[in-house]
Amino acid sequence: MQPQTAEIERAIMGLDRRDKLHLIEVLAHALQWDQTAPPPAARKAQLDGLLRELDALPSESVDDGFSNRDHDAQIYGRRP
């Protein structure tokens, strides 16, 4: 066990349940913001892949022939 880990464990032992839950939330939030973003070229390649996937999606339902715009008009009404 690393020295800083032992120190953290000792500090956690002194927390009450509410503070431990808050600590879990803080740690989970910190994990969501991964600071090791891929380089720009890799991000562009990922975006290009997503755009290709979007382009491959059908714009009409094979069952009814309505376009996405037609479906939206049925659900939300026509906009002037």
PDB file of N, CA, C and O in Angstrom:
ATOM      1  N   MET A   1       0.845  -1.175   0.000  1.00  0.00           N
ATOM      2  CA  MET A   1       0.000   0.000   0.000  1.00  0.00           C
ATOM      3  C   MET A   1       0.892   1.241   0.000  1.00  0.00           C
ATOM      4  O   MET A   1       1.868   1.321   0.718  1.00  0.00           O
ATOM      5  N   GLN A   2       0.516   2.214  -0.839  1.00  0.00           N
ATOM      6  CA  GLN A   2       1.294   3.440  -0.916  1.00  0.00           C
ATOM      7  C   GLN A   2       1.006   4.318   0.301  1.00  0.00           C
ATOM      8  O   GLN A   2      -0.100   4.285   0.854  1.00  0.00           O
ATOM      9  N   PRO A   3       1.992   5.108   0.725  1.00  0.00           N
ATOM     10  CA  PRO A   3       1.799   5.946   1.920  1.00  0.00           C
ATOM     11  C   PRO A   3       0.598   6.886   1.802  1.00  0.00           C
ATOM     12  O   PRO A   3      -0.154   7.048   2.761  1.00  0.00           O
ATOM     13  N   GLN A   4       0.393   7.496   0.636  1.00  0.00           N
ATOM     14  CA  GLN A   4      -0.737   8.424   0.516  1.00  0.00           C
ATOM     15  C   GLN A   4      -2.075   7.687   0.593  1.00  0.00           C
ATOM     16  O   GLN A   4      -3.060   8.234   1.084  1.00  0.00           O
ATOM     17  N   THR A   5      -2.127   6.429   0.166  1.00  0.00           N
ATOM     18  CA  THR A   5      -3.355   5.644   0.268  1.00  0.00           C
ATOM     19  C   THR A   5      -3.680   5.373   1.735  1.00  0.00           C
ATOM     20  O   THR A   5      -4.835   5.485   2.151  1.00  0.00           O
ATOM     21  N   ALA A   6      -2.680   5.030   2.519  1.00  0.00           N
ATOM     22  CA  ALA A   6      -2.901   4.790   3.950  1.00  0.00           C
ATOM     23  C   ALA A   6      -3.393   6.063   4.630  1.00  0.00           C
ATOM     24  O   ALA A   6      -4.301   6.016   5.470  1.00  0.00           O
ATOM     25  N   GLU A   7      -2.836   7.192   4.249  1.00  0.00           N
ATOM     26  CA  GLU A   7      -3.260   8.470   4.831  1.00  0.00           C
ATOM     27  C   GLU A   7      -4.716   8.774   4.461  1.00  0.00           C
ATOM     28  O   GLU A   7      -5.502   9.219   5.306  1.00  0.00           O
ATOM     29  N   ILE A   8      -5.077   8.497   3.238  1.00  0.00           N
ATOM     30  CA  ILE A   8      -6.466   8.713   2.796  1.00  0.00           C
ATOM     31  C   ILE A   8      -7.411   7.800   3.563  1.00  0.00           C
ATOM     32  O   ILE A   8      -8.472   8.225   4.029  1.00  0.00           O
ATOM     33  N   GLU A   9      -7.027   6.542   3.721  1.00  0.00           N
ATOM     34  CA  GLU A   9      -7.872   5.596   4.456  1.00  0.00           C
ATOM     35  C   GLU A   9      -8.058   6.033   5.905  1.00  0.00           C
ATOM     36  O   GLU A   9      -9.156   5.930   6.452  1.00  0.00           O
ATOM     37  N   ARG A  10      -7.016   6.548   6.522  1.00  0.00           N
ATOM     38  CA  ARG A  10      -7.129   7.043   7.897  1.00  0.00           C
ATOM     39  C   ARG A  10      -8.095   8.227   7.953  1.00  0.00           C
ATOM     40  O   ARG A  10      -8.924   8.331   8.849  1.00  0.00           O
ATOM     41  N   ALA A  11      -8.019   9.112   6.980  1.00  0.00           N
ATOM     42  CA  ALA A  11      -8.910  10.277   6.943  1.00  0.00           C
ATOM     43  C   ALA A  11     -10.364   9.849   6.739  1.00  0.00           C
ATOM     44  O   ALA A  11     -11.279  10.399   7.365  1.00  0.00           O
ATOM     45  N   ILE A  12     -10.582   8.843   5.897  1.00  0.00           N
ATOM     46  CA  ILE A  12     -11.939   8.366   5.633  1.00  0.00           C
ATOM     47  C   ILE A  12     -12.552   7.743   6.871  1.00  0.00           C
ATOM     48  O   ILE A  12     -13.744   7.893   7.136  1.00  0.00           O
ATOM     49  N   MET A  13     -11.734   7.056   7.654  1.00  0.00           N
ATOM     50  CA  MET A  13     -12.246   6.411   8.870  1.00  0.00           C
ATOM     51  C   MET A  13     -12.877   7.425   9.819  1.00  0.00           C
ATOM     52  O   MET A  13     -13.795   7.102  10.554  1.00  0.00           O
ATOM     53  N   GLY A  14     -12.437   8.675   9.781  1.00  0.00           N
ATOM     54  CA  GLY A  14     -12.967   9.699  10.662  1.00  0.00           C
ATOM     55  C   GLY A  14     -14.236  10.364  10.150  1.00  0.00           C
ATOM     56  O   GLY A  14     -14.811  11.202  10.837  1.00  0.00           O
ATOM     57  N   LEU A  15     -14.680  10.024   8.952  1.00  0.00           N
ATOM     58  CA  LEU A  15     -15.873  10.643   8.382  1.00  0.00           C
ATOM     59  C   LEU A  15     -17.137   9.912   8.811  1.00  0.00           C
ATOM     60  O   LEU A  15     -17.131   8.694   8.988  1.00  0.00           O
ATOM     61  N   ASP A  16     -18.223  10.675   8.930  1.00  0.00           N
ATOM     62  CA  ASP A  16     -19.499  10.015   9.198  1.00  0.00           C
ATOM     63  C   ASP A  16     -20.092   9.550   7.860  1.00  0.00           C
ATOM     64  O   ASP A  16     -19.548   9.822   6.790  1.00  0.00           O
ATOM     65  N   ARG A  17     -21.211   8.835   7.949  1.00  0.00           N
ATOM     66  CA  ARG A  17     -21.816   8.221   6.758  1.00  0.00           C
ATOM     67  C   ARG A  17     -22.158   9.267   5.696  1.00  0.00           C
ATOM     68  O   ARG A  17     -21.907   9.069   4.518  1.00  0.00           O
ATOM     69  N   ARG A  18     -22.730  10.399   6.112  1.00  0.00           N
ATOM     70  CA  ARG A  18     -23.107  11.449   5.167  1.00  0.00           C
ATOM     71  C   ARG A  18     -21.888  11.998   4.423  1.00  0.00           C
ATOM     72  O   ARG A  18     -21.908  12.184   3.208  1.00  0.00           O
ATOM     73  N   ASP A  19     -20.806  12.229   5.154  1.00  0.00           N
ATOM     74  CA  ASP A  19     -19.588  12.745   4.524  1.00  0.00           C
ATOM     75  C   ASP A  19     -18.963  11.707   3.588  1.00  0.00           C
ATOM     76  O   ASP A  19     -18.425  12.062   2.540  1.00  0.00           O
ATOM     77  N   LYS A  20     -19.054  10.430   3.956  1.00  0.00           N
ATOM     78  CA  LYS A  20     -18.533   9.377   3.072  1.00  0.00           C
ATOM     79  C   LYS A  20     -19.333   9.319   1.772  1.00  0.00           C
ATOM     80  O   LYS A  20     -18.758   9.166   0.691  1.00  0.00           O
ATOM     81  N   LEU A  21     -20.661   9.463   1.868  1.00  0.00           N
ATOM     82  CA  LEU A  21     -21.488   9.475   0.659  1.00  0.00           C
ATOM     83  C   LEU A  21     -21.149  10.674  -0.220  1.00  0.00           C
ATOM     84  O   LEU A  21     -21.083  10.564  -1.440  1.00  0.00           O
ATOM     85  N   HIS A  22     -20.920  11.824   0.428  1.00  0.00           N
ATOM     86  CA  HIS A  22     -20.529  13.014  -0.340  1.00  0.00           C
ATOM     87  C   HIS A  22     -19.185  12.784  -1.032  1.00  0.00           C
ATOM     88  O   HIS A  22     -19.005  13.167  -2.187  1.00  0.00           O
ATOM     89  N   LEU A  23     -18.269  12.153  -0.347  1.00  0.00           N
ATOM     90  CA  LEU A  23     -16.968  11.851  -0.935  1.00  0.00           C
ATOM     91  C   LEU A  23     -17.126  10.951  -2.159  1.00  0.00           C
ATOM     92  O   LEU A  23     -16.472  11.153  -3.186  1.00  0.00           O
ATOM     93  N   ILE A  24     -18.009   9.958  -2.054  1.00  0.00           N
ATOM     94  CA  ILE A  24     -18.264   9.071  -3.199  1.00  0.00           C
ATOM     95  C   ILE A  24     -18.774   9.878  -4.388  1.00  0.00           C
ATOM     96  O   ILE A  24     -18.338   9.678  -5.523  1.00  0.00           O
ATOM     97  N   GLU A  25     -19.700  10.806  -4.129  1.00  0.00           N
ATOM     98  CA  GLU A  25     -20.225  11.649  -5.202  1.00  0.00           C
ATOM     99  C   GLU A  25     -19.127  12.483  -5.848  1.00  0.00           C
ATOM    100  O   GLU A  25     -19.057  12.614  -7.069  1.00  0.00           O
ATOM    101  N   VAL A  26     -18.266  13.053  -5.003  1.00  0.00           N
ATOM    102  CA  VAL A  26     -17.168  13.881  -5.514  1.00  0.00           C
ATOM    103  C   VAL A  26     -16.228  13.040  -6.383  1.00  0.00           C
ATOM    104  O   VAL A  26     -15.825  13.452  -7.477  1.00  0.00           O
ATOM    105  N   LEU A  27     -15.891  11.844  -5.909  1.00  0.00           N
ATOM    106  CA  LEU A  27     -14.989  10.976  -6.674  1.00  0.00           C
ATOM    107  C   LEU A  27     -15.636  10.525  -7.982  1.00  0.00           C
ATOM    108  O   LEU A  27     -14.980  10.506  -9.036  1.00  0.00           O
ATOM    109  N   ALA A  28     -16.920  10.166  -7.936  1.00  0.00           N
ATOM    110  CA  ALA A  28     -17.610   9.737  -9.154  1.00  0.00           C
ATOM    111  C   ALA A  28     -17.656  10.878 -10.155  1.00  0.00           C
ATOM    112  O   ALA A  28     -17.440  10.672 -11.363  1.00  0.00           O
ATOM    113  N   HIS A  29     -17.925  12.088  -9.687  1.00  0.00           N
ATOM    114  CA  HIS A  29     -17.951  13.248 -10.577  1.00  0.00           C
ATOM    115  C   HIS A  29     -16.570  13.489 -11.185  1.00  0.00           C
ATOM    116  O   HIS A  29     -16.445  13.788 -12.378  1.00  0.00           O
ATOM    117  N   ALA A  30     -15.536  13.341 -10.393  1.00  0.00           N
ATOM    118  CA  ALA A  30     -14.172  13.542 -10.894  1.00  0.00           C
ATOM    119  C   ALA A  30     -13.822  12.513 -11.970  1.00  0.00           C
ATOM    120  O   ALA A  30     -13.117  12.824 -12.927  1.00  0.00           O
ATOM    121  N   LEU A  31     -14.335  11.298 -11.819  1.00  0.00           N
ATOM    122  CA  LEU A  31     -14.058  10.265 -12.824  1.00  0.00           C
ATOM    123  C   LEU A  31     -14.749  10.554 -14.144  1.00  0.00           C
ATOM    124  O   LEU A  31     -14.272  10.140 -15.203  1.00  0.00           O
ATOM    125  N   GLN A  32     -15.864  11.263 -14.092  1.00  0.00           N
ATOM    126  CA  GLN A  32     -16.585  11.594 -15.322  1.00  0.00           C
ATOM    127  C   GLN A  32     -15.791  12.573 -16.174  1.00  0.00           C
ATOM    128  O   GLN A  32     -15.954  12.613 -17.383  1.00  0.00           O
ATOM    129  N   TRP A  33     -14.973  13.365 -15.562  1.00  0.00           N
ATOM    130  CA  TRP A  33     -14.195  14.369 -16.278  1.00  0.00           C
ATOM    131  C   TRP A  33     -12.766  13.874 -16.464  1.00  0.00           C
ATOM    132  O   TRP A  33     -11.843  14.354 -15.841  1.00  0.00           O
ATOM    133  N   ASP A  34     -12.625  12.886 -17.306  1.00  0.00           N
ATOM    134  CA  ASP A  34     -11.307  12.311 -17.579  1.00  0.00           C
ATOM    135  C   ASP A  34     -10.434  13.365 -18.255  1.00  0.00           C
ATOM    136  O   ASP A  34     -10.790  13.898 -19.301  1.00  0.00           O
ATOM    137  N   GLN A  35      -9.331  13.657 -17.650  1.00  0.00           N
ATOM    138  CA  GLN A  35      -8.437  14.692 -18.164  1.00  0.00           C
ATOM    139  C   GLN A  35      -7.532  14.205 -19.291  1.00  0.00           C
ATOM    140  O   GLN A  35      -6.769  14.977 -19.847  1.00  0.00           O
ATOM    141  N   THR A  36      -7.610  12.939 -19.633  1.00  0.00           N
ATOM    142  CA  THR A  36      -6.746  12.401 -20.678  1.00  0.00           C
ATOM    143  C   THR A  36      -7.527  12.306 -21.992  1.00  0.00           C
ATOM    144  O   THR A  36      -7.794  11.229 -22.493  1.00  0.00           O
ATOM    145  N   ALA A  37      -7.900  13.456 -22.511  1.00  0.00           N
ATOM    146  CA  ALA A  37      -8.637  13.502 -23.776  1.00  0.00           C
ATOM    147  C   ALA A  37      -7.737  13.024 -24.909  1.00  0.00           C
ATOM    148  O   ALA A  37      -6.526  13.270 -24.903  1.00  0.00           O
ATOM    149  N   PRO A  38      -8.319  12.340 -25.887  1.00  0.00           N
ATOM    150  CA  PRO A  38      -7.512  11.898 -27.018  1.00  0.00           C
ATOM    151  C   PRO A  38      -7.010  13.106 -27.819  1.00  0.00           C
ATOM    152  O   PRO A  38      -7.602  14.190 -27.754  1.00  0.00           O
ATOM    153  N   PRO A  39      -5.939  12.914 -28.560  1.00  0.00           N
ATOM    154  CA  PRO A  39      -5.403  14.028 -29.361  1.00  0.00           C
ATOM    155  C   PRO A  39      -6.427  14.465 -30.416  1.00  0.00           C
ATOM    156  O   PRO A  39      -7.342  13.714 -30.758  1.00  0.00           O
ATOM    157  N   PRO A  40      -6.278  15.699 -30.921  1.00  0.00           N
ATOM    158  CA  PRO A  40      -7.247  16.224 -31.895  1.00  0.00           C
ATOM    159  C   PRO A  40      -7.485  15.304 -33.094  1.00  0.00           C
ATOM    160  O   PRO A  40      -8.618  15.152 -33.537  1.00  0.00           O
ATOM    161  N   ALA A  41      -6.444  14.678 -33.616  1.00  0.00           N
ATOM    162  CA  ALA A  41      -6.615  13.805 -34.787  1.00  0.00           C
ATOM    163  C   ALA A  41      -7.516  12.612 -34.449  1.00  0.00           C
ATOM    164  O   ALA A  41      -8.379  12.217 -35.248  1.00  0.00           O
ATOM    165  N   ALA A  42      -7.364  12.075 -33.253  1.00  0.00           N
ATOM    166  CA  ALA A  42      -8.203  10.947 -32.841  1.00  0.00           C
ATOM    167  C   ALA A  42      -9.637  11.403 -32.626  1.00  0.00           C
ATOM    168  O   ALA A  42     -10.578  10.695 -32.991  1.00  0.00           O
ATOM    169  N   ARG A  43      -9.822  12.590 -32.040  1.00  0.00           N
ATOM    170  CA  ARG A  43     -11.187  13.112 -31.841  1.00  0.00           C
ATOM    171  C   ARG A  43     -11.862  13.356 -33.180  1.00  0.00           C
ATOM    172  O   ARG A  43     -13.045  13.079 -33.349  1.00  0.00           O
ATOM    173  N   LYS A  44     -11.095  13.878 -34.161  1.00  0.00           N
ATOM    174  CA  LYS A  44     -11.663  14.117 -35.491  1.00  0.00           C
ATOM    175  C   LYS A  44     -12.049  12.796 -36.139  1.00  0.00           C
ATOM    176  O   LYS A  44     -13.110  12.688 -36.754  1.00  0.00           O
ATOM    177  N   ALA A  45     -11.218  11.779 -35.984  1.00  0.00           N
ATOM    178  CA  ALA A  45     -11.537  10.467 -36.551  1.00  0.00           C
ATOM    179  C   ALA A  45     -12.807   9.903 -35.909  1.00  0.00           C
ATOM    180  O   ALA A  45     -13.656   9.322 -36.600  1.00  0.00           O
ATOM    181  N   GLN A  46     -12.962  10.081 -34.585  1.00  0.00           N
ATOM    182  CA  GLN A  46     -14.176   9.623 -33.903  1.00  0.00           C
ATOM    183  C   GLN A  46     -15.405  10.366 -34.425  1.00  0.00           C
ATOM    184  O   GLN A  46     -16.443   9.767 -34.693  1.00  0.00           O
ATOM    185  N   LEU A  47     -15.277  11.671 -34.581  1.00  0.00           N
ATOM    186  CA  LEU A  47     -16.380  12.473 -35.096  1.00  0.00           C
ATOM    187  C   LEU A  47     -16.727  12.063 -36.518  1.00  0.00           C
ATOM    188  O   LEU A  47     -17.907  11.917 -36.861  1.00  0.00           O
ATOM    189  N   ASP A  48     -15.715  11.855 -37.353  1.00  0.00           N
ATOM    190  CA  ASP A  48     -15.961  11.419 -38.726  1.00  0.00           C
ATOM    191  C   ASP A  48     -16.705  10.084 -38.746  1.00  0.00           C
ATOM    192  O   ASP A  48     -17.617   9.879 -39.550  1.00  0.00           O
ATOM    193  N   GLY A  49     -16.335   9.177 -37.840  1.00  0.00           N
ATOM    194  CA  GLY A  49     -17.013   7.883 -37.757  1.00  0.00           C
ATOM    195  C   GLY A  49     -18.474   8.048 -37.359  1.00  0.00           C
ATOM    196  O   GLY A  49     -19.360   7.400 -37.925  1.00  0.00           O
ATOM    197  N   LEU A  50     -18.728   8.931 -36.388  1.00  0.00           N
ATOM    198  CA  LEU A  50     -20.107   9.187 -35.981  1.00  0.00           C
ATOM    199  C   LEU A  50     -20.922   9.805 -37.116  1.00  0.00           C
ATOM    200  O   LEU A  50     -22.083   9.440 -37.332  1.00  0.00           O
ATOM    201  N   LEU A  51     -20.317  10.724 -37.852  1.00  0.00           N
ATOM    202  CA  LEU A  51     -21.016  11.344 -38.977  1.00  0.00           C
ATOM    203  C   LEU A  51     -21.330  10.316 -40.062  1.00  0.00           C
ATOM    204  O   LEU A  51     -22.412  10.352 -40.664  1.00  0.00           O
ATOM    205  N   ARG A  52     -20.420   9.386 -40.307  1.00  0.00           N
ATOM    206  CA  ARG A  52     -20.692   8.318 -41.281  1.00  0.00           C
ATOM    207  C   ARG A  52     -21.864   7.455 -40.812  1.00  0.00           C
ATOM    208  O   ARG A  52     -22.728   7.076 -41.609  1.00  0.00           O
ATOM    209  N   GLU A  53     -21.892   7.152 -39.512  1.00  0.00           N
ATOM    210  CA  GLU A  53     -23.008   6.361 -38.974  1.00  0.00           C
ATOM    211  C   GLU A  53     -24.327   7.107 -39.133  1.00  0.00           C
ATOM    212  O   GLU A  53     -25.339   6.512 -39.496  1.00  0.00           O
ATOM    213  N   LEU A  54     -24.309   8.415 -38.863  1.00  0.00           N
ATOM    214  CA  LEU A  54     -25.526   9.204 -39.028  1.00  0.00           C
ATOM    215  C   LEU A  54     -25.975   9.236 -40.485  1.00  0.00           C
ATOM    216  O   LEU A  54     -27.168   9.135 -40.782  1.00  0.00           O
ATOM    217  N   ASP A  55     -25.026   9.393 -41.397  1.00  0.00           N
ATOM    218  CA  ASP A  55     -25.360   9.406 -42.827  1.00  0.00           C
ATOM    219  C   ASP A  55     -25.964   8.086 -43.278  1.00  0.00           C
ATOM    220  O   ASP A  55     -26.771   8.054 -44.201  1.00  0.00           O
ATOM    221  N   ALA A  56     -25.586   6.996 -42.627  1.00  0.00           N
ATOM    222  CA  ALA A  56     -26.084   5.680 -43.022  1.00  0.00           C
ATOM    223  C   ALA A  56     -27.501   5.407 -42.509  1.00  0.00           C
ATOM    224  O   ALA A  56     -28.159   4.482 -42.975  1.00  0.00           O
ATOM    225  N   LEU A  57     -27.972   6.213 -41.549  1.00  0.00           N
ATOM    226  CA  LEU A  57     -29.318   6.007 -41.032  1.00  0.00           C
ATOM    227  C   LEU A  57     -30.348   6.383 -42.086  1.00  0.00           C
ATOM    228  O   LEU A  57     -30.188   7.372 -42.800  1.00  0.00           O
ATOM    229  N   PRO A  58     -31.423   5.606 -42.183  1.00  0.00           N
ATOM    230  CA  PRO A  58     -32.454   5.940 -43.182  1.00  0.00           C
ATOM    231  C   PRO A  58     -33.184   7.216 -42.785  1.00  0.00           C
ATOM    232  O   PRO A  58     -33.394   7.489 -41.603  1.00  0.00           O
ATOM    233  N   SER A  59     -33.576   7.992 -43.777  1.00  0.00           N
ATOM    234  CA  SER A  59     -34.330   9.213 -43.501  1.00  0.00           C
ATOM    235  C   SER A  59     -35.825   8.950 -43.573  1.00  0.00           C
ATOM    236  O   SER A  59     -36.623   9.826 -43.278  1.00  0.00           O
ATOM    237  N   GLU A  60     -36.212   7.752 -43.992  1.00  0.00           N
ATOM    238  CA  GLU A  60     -37.619   7.381 -44.050  1.00  0.00           C
ATOM    239  C   GLU A  60     -37.806   6.039 -43.366  1.00  0.00           C
ATOM    240  O   GLU A  60     -36.937   5.187 -43.406  1.00  0.00           O
ATOM    241  N   SER A  61     -38.956   5.885 -42.763  1.00  0.00           N
ATOM    242  CA  SER A  61     -39.285   4.600 -42.157  1.00  0.00           C
ATOM    243  C   SER A  61     -39.594   3.610 -43.267  1.00  0.00           C
ATOM    244  O   SER A  61     -40.333   3.917 -44.201  1.00  0.00           O
ATOM    245  N   VAL A  62     -39.036   2.432 -43.185  1.00  0.00           N
ATOM    246  CA  VAL A  62     -39.291   1.431 -44.234  1.00  0.00           C
ATOM    247  C   VAL A  62     -40.730   0.943 -44.180  1.00  0.00           C
ATOM    248  O   VAL A  62     -41.259   0.446 -45.165  1.00  0.00           O
ATOM    249  N   ASP A  63     -41.393   1.100 -43.029  1.00  0.00           N
ATOM    250  CA  ASP A  63     -42.754   0.589 -42.889  1.00  0.00           C
ATOM    251  C   ASP A  63     -43.805   1.523 -43.475  1.00  0.00           C
ATOM    252  O   ASP A  63     -44.777   1.071 -44.062  1.00  0.00           O
ATOM    253  N   ASP A  64     -43.626   2.837 -43.289  1.00  0.00           N
ATOM    254  CA  ASP A  64     -44.692   3.745 -43.723  1.00  0.00           C
ATOM    255  C   ASP A  64     -44.266   4.753 -44.781  1.00  0.00           C
ATOM    256  O   ASP A  64     -45.085   5.457 -45.330  1.00  0.00           O
ATOM    257  N   GLY A  65     -42.967   4.869 -45.044  1.00  0.00           N
ATOM    258  CA  GLY A  65     -42.502   5.791 -46.076  1.00  0.00           C
ATOM    259  C   GLY A  65     -42.470   7.245 -45.654  1.00  0.00           C
ATOM    260  O   GLY A  65     -42.156   8.109 -46.457  1.00  0.00           O
ATOM    261  N   PHE A  66     -42.827   7.539 -44.397  1.00  0.00           N
ATOM    262  CA  PHE A  66     -42.779   8.926 -43.928  1.00  0.00           C
ATOM    263  C   PHE A  66     -41.339   9.342 -43.667  1.00  0.00           C
ATOM    264  O   PHE A  66     -40.529   8.564 -43.167  1.00  0.00           O
ATOM    265  N   SER A  67     -41.039  10.590 -43.989  1.00  0.00           N
ATOM    266  CA  SER A  67     -39.727  11.130 -43.635  1.00  0.00           C
ATOM    267  C   SER A  67     -39.727  11.489 -42.160  1.00  0.00           C
ATOM    268  O   SER A  67     -40.783  11.542 -41.517  1.00  0.00           O
ATOM    269  N   ASN A  68     -38.569  11.761 -41.627  1.00  0.00           N
ATOM    270  CA  ASN A  68     -38.480  12.200 -40.230  1.00  0.00           C
ATOM    271  C   ASN A  68     -39.281  13.478 -40.021  1.00  0.00           C
ATOM    272  O   ASN A  68     -39.925  13.664 -39.000  1.00  0.00           O
ATOM    273  N   ARG A  69     -39.238  14.365 -41.008  1.00  0.00           N
ATOM    274  CA  ARG A  69     -39.991  15.618 -40.920  1.00  0.00           C
ATOM    275  C   ARG A  69     -41.493  15.345 -40.883  1.00  0.00           C
ATOM    276  O   ARG A  69     -42.234  15.984 -40.154  1.00  0.00           O
ATOM    277  N   ASP A  70     -41.950  14.353 -41.675  1.00  0.00           N
ATOM    278  CA  ASP A  70     -43.369  13.986 -41.654  1.00  0.00           C
ATOM    279  C   ASP A  70     -43.772  13.443 -40.288  1.00  0.00           C
ATOM    280  O   ASP A  70     -44.843  13.773 -39.769  1.00  0.00           O
ATOM    281  N   HIS A  71     -42.924  12.610 -39.703  1.00  0.00           N
ATOM    282  CA  HIS A  71     -43.213  12.077 -38.372  1.00  0.00           C
ATOM    283  C   HIS A  71     -43.280  13.206 -37.342  1.00  0.00           C
ATOM    284  O   HIS A  71     -44.178  13.239 -36.503  1.00  0.00           O
ATOM    285  N   ASP A  72     -42.334  14.138 -37.413  1.00  0.00           N
ATOM    286  CA  ASP A  72     -42.341  15.262 -36.479  1.00  0.00           C
ATOM    287  C   ASP A  72     -43.612  16.080 -36.629  1.00  0.00           C
ATOM    288  O   ASP A  72     -44.202  16.523 -35.643  1.00  0.00           O
ATOM    289  N   ALA A  73     -44.065  16.281 -37.872  1.00  0.00           N
ATOM    290  CA  ALA A  73     -45.284  17.049 -38.103  1.00  0.00           C
ATOM    291  C   ALA A  73     -46.486  16.332 -37.491  1.00  0.00           C
ATOM    292  O   ALA A  73     -47.381  16.979 -36.932  1.00  0.00           O
ATOM    293  N   GLN A  74     -46.519  15.019 -37.570  1.00  0.00           N
ATOM    294  CA  GLN A  74     -47.619  14.267 -36.974  1.00  0.00           C
ATOM    295  C   GLN A  74     -47.601  14.358 -35.453  1.00  0.00           C
ATOM    296  O   GLN A  74     -48.635  14.461 -34.818  1.00  0.00           O
ATOM    297  N   ILE A  75     -46.406  14.321 -34.882  1.00  0.00           N
ATOM    298  CA  ILE A  75     -46.284  14.332 -33.416  1.00  0.00           C
ATOM    299  C   ILE A  75     -46.457  15.742 -32.857  1.00  0.00           C
ATOM    300  O   ILE A  75     -47.204  15.956 -31.909  1.00  0.00           O
ATOM    301  N   TYR A  76     -45.774  16.712 -33.466  1.00  0.00           N
ATOM    302  CA  TYR A  76     -45.724  18.056 -32.897  1.00  0.00           C
ATOM    303  C   TYR A  76     -46.591  19.063 -33.633  1.00  0.00           C
ATOM    304  O   TYR A  76     -46.733  20.204 -33.198  1.00  0.00           O
ATOM    305  N   GLY A  77     -47.146  18.674 -34.766  1.00  0.00           N
ATOM    306  CA  GLY A  77     -47.943  19.597 -35.571  1.00  0.00           C
ATOM    307  C   GLY A  77     -47.065  20.374 -36.547  1.00  0.00           C
ATOM    308  O   GLY A  77     -45.849  20.460 -36.370  1.00  0.00           O
ATOM    309  N   ARG A  78     -47.683  20.864 -37.559  1.00  0.00           N
ATOM    310  CA  ARG A  78     -46.939  21.652 -38.562  1.00  0.00           C
ATOM    311  C   ARG A  78     -46.624  23.027 -38.018  1.00  0.00           C
ATOM    312  O   ARG A  78     -47.424  23.645 -37.336  1.00  0.00           O
ATOM    313  N   ARG A  79     -45.460  23.493 -38.335  1.00  0.00           N
ATOM    314  CA  ARG A  79     -45.055  24.846 -37.924  1.00  0.00           C
ATOM    315  C   ARG A  79     -45.277  25.787 -39.108  1.00  0.00           C
ATOM    316  O   ARG A  79     -44.978  25.445 -40.242  1.00  0.00           O
ATOM    317  N   PRO A  80     -45.794  26.983 -38.845  1.00  0.00           N
ATOM    318  CA  PRO A  80     -46.028  27.935 -39.952  1.00  0.00           C
ATOM    319  C   PRO A  80     -44.746  28.436 -40.557  1.00  0.00           C
ATOM    320  O   PRO A  80     -43.699  28.380 -40.057  1.00  0.00           O
TER     321      PRO A  80
END
